[in-house]
Every structure is written in C-alpha cells, then in structure tokens.
Amino acid sequence: MRILLTGSRDWPRPQTVSMALWSLYEEAGGPLLVVHGACPTGADSAASEWCRATRCGMEEKHPADWTRHGKKAGPARNQLMVDKGADVCLAFIKDNSKGASHCAERAMGAGIDTRIWRM
C-alpha cells in the first residue's frame, strides 16, 4: 500500500503517527511504502523512525529544494508527491500548518483517501 504522509515540522506526538501507520499496515496485510518530505523533525521524522524500527515500511523521500526553488519548494514538492499517487494520505496538522494543509488539500483534490489529525 502506498501511503502519502504529510505533517507539521513540529508535530509533537510520534505515537499518533506510529498508530496510524500500524493501522494501515494491518489494513494492507503487509508492508507499506511511506512517501514523505524527509523533514528531520515532526511527522516525517516519526514516520521514518517507524519504518526503521518496525521494518514494516519502506520510505520514498522527497525533500524540498529550498535553495533552488525558494518559497515555492514546499508546494512544488507536495504536488509532486500527490501526482505520484497514493492509496491513502495521512496528514498530521498542528496549528493549521500551511505546508501540511496544502498537501492534504491537494491529496483530497486528487481523490486520495485523506485522513487528518489536527491539534
């Protein structure tokens, strides 16, 4: 199952990310491909740690190229991840994070089953 994961850089609850991934692992009946933006903190980091610790998921990382694209890097990266498709999008949005909200909105617009956690 291909999972698009987006989330706030300061998402403080890695256990929520872990529980969501375990739920999808059980739903899929096997390994997950977890697509994320490779942020070293927050939801992306929690997903990366879950993949490493459990060996139940592989990662497809898409870091934004801020140097090359400036402020457009995040939205461009989000659209690229959405365009690659996913079975499910998991969105972990804290304080109405612009980046995570943008990615979740794009995923919903593309018809991807999007599950959102907010705080």
PDB file of C-alpha atoms in Angstrom:
ATOM      1  CA  MET A   1       0.000   0.000   0.000  1.00  0.00           C
ATOM      2  CA  ARG A   2       1.360   3.415  -0.984  1.00  0.00           C
ATOM      3  CA  ILE A   3       0.965   6.000   1.786  1.00  0.00           C
ATOM      4  CA  LEU A   4       1.469   9.733   1.315  1.00  0.00           C
ATOM      5  CA  LEU A   5       2.363  11.173   4.705  1.00  0.00           C
ATOM      6  CA  THR A   6       2.388  14.897   5.375  1.00  0.00           C
ATOM      7  CA  GLY A   7       2.685  16.696   8.655  1.00  0.00           C
ATOM      8  CA  SER A   8       3.826  19.649  10.642  1.00  0.00           C
ATOM      9  CA  ARG A   9       7.532  20.061  11.276  1.00  0.00           C
ATOM     10  CA  ASP A  10       6.769  20.371  14.972  1.00  0.00           C
ATOM     11  CA  TRP A  11       4.186  17.569  15.276  1.00  0.00           C
ATOM     12  CA  PRO A  12       4.717  16.561  18.933  1.00  0.00           C
ATOM     13  CA  ARG A  13       3.057  13.124  19.006  1.00  0.00           C
ATOM     14  CA  PRO A  14       5.128  10.483  17.209  1.00  0.00           C
ATOM     15  CA  GLN A  15       2.951   7.797  18.786  1.00  0.00           C
ATOM     16  CA  THR A  16      -0.036   9.089  16.778  1.00  0.00           C
ATOM     17  CA  VAL A  17       1.938   8.683  13.554  1.00  0.00           C
ATOM     18  CA  SER A  18       3.022   5.207  14.625  1.00  0.00           C
ATOM     19  CA  MET A  19      -0.533   4.126  15.480  1.00  0.00           C
ATOM     20  CA  ALA A  20      -1.835   5.396  12.126  1.00  0.00           C
ATOM     21  CA  LEU A  21       0.881   3.506  10.232  1.00  0.00           C
ATOM     22  CA  TRP A  22       0.255   0.309  12.210  1.00  0.00           C
ATOM     23  CA  SER A  23      -3.441   0.579  11.384  1.00  0.00           C
ATOM     24  CA  LEU A  24      -2.687   0.863   7.659  1.00  0.00           C
ATOM     25  CA  TYR A  25      -0.154  -1.969   7.869  1.00  0.00           C
ATOM     26  CA  GLU A  26      -2.890  -4.208   9.285  1.00  0.00           C
ATOM     27  CA  GLU A  27      -5.384  -2.935   6.696  1.00  0.00           C
ATOM     28  CA  ALA A  28      -2.931  -3.651   3.866  1.00  0.00           C
ATOM     29  CA  GLY A  29      -1.912  -7.020   5.242  1.00  0.00           C
ATOM     30  CA  GLY A  30       1.713  -6.294   4.508  1.00  0.00           C
ATOM     31  CA  PRO A  31       4.471  -3.738   4.051  1.00  0.00           C
ATOM     32  CA  LEU A  32       3.805  -0.091   3.311  1.00  0.00           C
ATOM     33  CA  LEU A  33       5.568   2.340   1.018  1.00  0.00           C
ATOM     34  CA  VAL A  34       5.642   5.575   3.014  1.00  0.00           C
ATOM     35  CA  VAL A  35       6.130   8.682   0.878  1.00  0.00           C
ATOM     36  CA  HIS A  36       7.106  11.835   2.796  1.00  0.00           C
ATOM     37  CA  GLY A  37       9.013  15.094   2.587  1.00  0.00           C
ATOM     38  CA  ALA A  38      12.075  13.979   4.579  1.00  0.00           C
ATOM     39  CA  CYS A  39      11.876  16.684   7.234  1.00  0.00           C
ATOM     40  CA  PRO A  40      14.255  15.730  10.071  1.00  0.00           C
ATOM     41  CA  THR A  41      11.639  16.661  12.687  1.00  0.00           C
ATOM     42  CA  GLY A  42       7.924  16.236  13.274  1.00  0.00           C
ATOM     43  CA  ALA A  43       5.638  13.814  11.457  1.00  0.00           C
ATOM     44  CA  ASP A  44       8.122  12.932   8.689  1.00  0.00           C
ATOM     45  CA  SER A  45      10.739  12.013  11.272  1.00  0.00           C
ATOM     46  CA  ALA A  46       8.229   9.893  13.215  1.00  0.00           C
ATOM     47  CA  ALA A  47       7.284   8.025  10.024  1.00  0.00           C
ATOM     48  CA  SER A  48      10.922   7.464   9.150  1.00  0.00           C
ATOM     49  CA  GLU A  49      11.612   6.099  12.627  1.00  0.00           C
ATOM     50  CA  TRP A  50       8.570   3.785  12.393  1.00  0.00           C
ATOM     51  CA  CYS A  51       9.837   2.376   9.090  1.00  0.00           C
ATOM     52  CA  ARG A  52      13.323   1.776  10.518  1.00  0.00           C
ATOM     53  CA  ALA A  53      12.194   0.358  13.853  1.00  0.00           C
ATOM     54  CA  THR A  54       9.474  -1.964  12.591  1.00  0.00           C
ATOM     55  CA  ARG A  55      10.812  -2.888   9.146  1.00  0.00           C
ATOM     56  CA  CYS A  56       7.159  -2.867   8.071  1.00  0.00           C
ATOM     57  CA  GLY A  57       7.551   0.027   5.679  1.00  0.00           C
ATOM     58  CA  MET A  58       9.898   1.331   3.038  1.00  0.00           C
ATOM     59  CA  GLU A  59      10.460   5.037   2.537  1.00  0.00           C
ATOM     60  CA  GLU A  60      10.285   7.211  -0.545  1.00  0.00           C
ATOM     61  CA  LYS A  61      11.704  10.584   0.493  1.00  0.00           C
ATOM     62  CA  HIS A  62      11.072  13.848  -1.335  1.00  0.00           C
ATOM     63  CA  PRO A  63      12.973  16.679   0.362  1.00  0.00           C
ATOM     64  CA  ALA A  64      12.103  20.176  -0.810  1.00  0.00           C
ATOM     65  CA  ASP A  65      14.924  22.023  -2.570  1.00  0.00           C
ATOM     66  CA  TRP A  66      14.639  25.340  -0.726  1.00  0.00           C
ATOM     67  CA  THR A  67      17.918  26.676  -2.122  1.00  0.00           C
ATOM     68  CA  ARG A  68      16.884  26.197  -5.723  1.00  0.00           C
ATOM     69  CA  HIS A  69      13.157  26.961  -5.529  1.00  0.00           C
ATOM     70  CA  GLY A  70      12.848  29.286  -2.533  1.00  0.00           C
ATOM     71  CA  LYS A  71       9.333  29.653  -1.106  1.00  0.00           C
ATOM     72  CA  LYS A  72       7.872  27.579  -3.959  1.00  0.00           C
ATOM     73  CA  ALA A  73       9.870  24.482  -2.952  1.00  0.00           C
ATOM     74  CA  GLY A  74       7.377  23.138  -0.416  1.00  0.00           C
ATOM     75  CA  PRO A  75       4.251  23.451  -2.567  1.00  0.00           C
ATOM     76  CA  ALA A  76       6.092  22.054  -5.615  1.00  0.00           C
ATOM     77  CA  ARG A  77       7.319  19.060  -3.630  1.00  0.00           C
ATOM     78  CA  ASN A  78       3.829  18.479  -2.194  1.00  0.00           C
ATOM     79  CA  GLN A  79       2.295  18.490  -5.666  1.00  0.00           C
ATOM     80  CA  LEU A  80       4.947  16.076  -6.922  1.00  0.00           C
ATOM     81  CA  MET A  81       4.162  13.628  -4.108  1.00  0.00           C
ATOM     82  CA  VAL A  82       0.425  13.893  -4.817  1.00  0.00           C
ATOM     83  CA  ASP A  83       0.970  13.465  -8.562  1.00  0.00           C
ATOM     84  CA  LYS A  84       2.835  10.212  -7.920  1.00  0.00           C
ATOM     85  CA  GLY A  85      -0.389   8.879  -6.387  1.00  0.00           C
ATOM     86  CA  ALA A  86      -1.221   7.127  -3.137  1.00  0.00           C
ATOM     87  CA  ASP A  87      -3.799   4.778  -1.724  1.00  0.00           C
ATOM     88  CA  VAL A  88      -4.104   6.864   1.439  1.00  0.00           C
ATOM     89  CA  CYS A  89      -2.827  10.230   2.640  1.00  0.00           C
ATOM     90  CA  LEU A  90      -2.139  10.661   6.359  1.00  0.00           C
ATOM     91  CA  ALA A  91      -1.978  14.314   7.427  1.00  0.00           C
ATOM     92  CA  PHE A  92      -0.792  15.438  10.867  1.00  0.00           C
ATOM     93  CA  ILE A  93      -1.558  19.151  11.079  1.00  0.00           C
ATOM     94  CA  LYS A  94      -0.558  21.319  14.044  1.00  0.00           C
ATOM     95  CA  ASP A  95      -1.597  24.960  14.297  1.00  0.00           C
ATOM     96  CA  ASN A  96      -3.013  24.921  10.754  1.00  0.00           C
ATOM     97  CA  SER A  97       0.422  24.281   9.236  1.00  0.00           C
ATOM     98  CA  LYS A  98       0.406  25.774   5.730  1.00  0.00           C
ATOM     99  CA  GLY A  99       2.586  23.066   4.191  1.00  0.00           C
ATOM    100  CA  ALA A 100       0.787  20.055   5.644  1.00  0.00           C
ATOM    101  CA  SER A 101      -2.614  21.639   4.983  1.00  0.00           C
ATOM    102  CA  HIS A 102      -1.630  22.352   1.370  1.00  0.00           C
ATOM    103  CA  CYS A 103      -0.519  18.771   0.782  1.00  0.00           C
ATOM    104  CA  ALA A 104      -3.683  17.336   2.376  1.00  0.00           C
ATOM    105  CA  GLU A 105      -5.882  19.642   0.275  1.00  0.00           C
ATOM    106  CA  ARG A 106      -4.053  18.608  -2.907  1.00  0.00           C
ATOM    107  CA  ALA A 107      -4.416  14.934  -1.992  1.00  0.00           C
ATOM    108  CA  MET A 108      -8.162  15.325  -1.412  1.00  0.00           C
ATOM    109  CA  GLY A 109      -8.452  17.195  -4.703  1.00  0.00           C
ATOM    110  CA  ALA A 110      -6.756  14.270  -6.432  1.00  0.00           C
ATOM    111  CA  GLY A 111      -9.288  11.845  -4.959  1.00  0.00           C
ATOM    112  CA  ILE A 112      -6.858  10.274  -2.484  1.00  0.00           C
ATOM    113  CA  ASP A 113      -8.449   8.930   0.716  1.00  0.00           C
ATOM    114  CA  THR A 114      -7.139  11.534   3.184  1.00  0.00           C
ATOM    115  CA  ARG A 115      -7.164  11.047   6.953  1.00  0.00           C
ATOM    116  CA  ILE A 116      -6.392  14.110   9.038  1.00  0.00           C
ATOM    117  CA  TRP A 117      -5.255  14.574  12.635  1.00  0.00           C
ATOM    118  CA  ARG A 118      -5.283  18.130  13.993  1.00  0.00           C
ATOM    119  CA  MET A 119      -4.026  19.843  17.101  1.00  0.00           C
TER     120      MET A 119
END
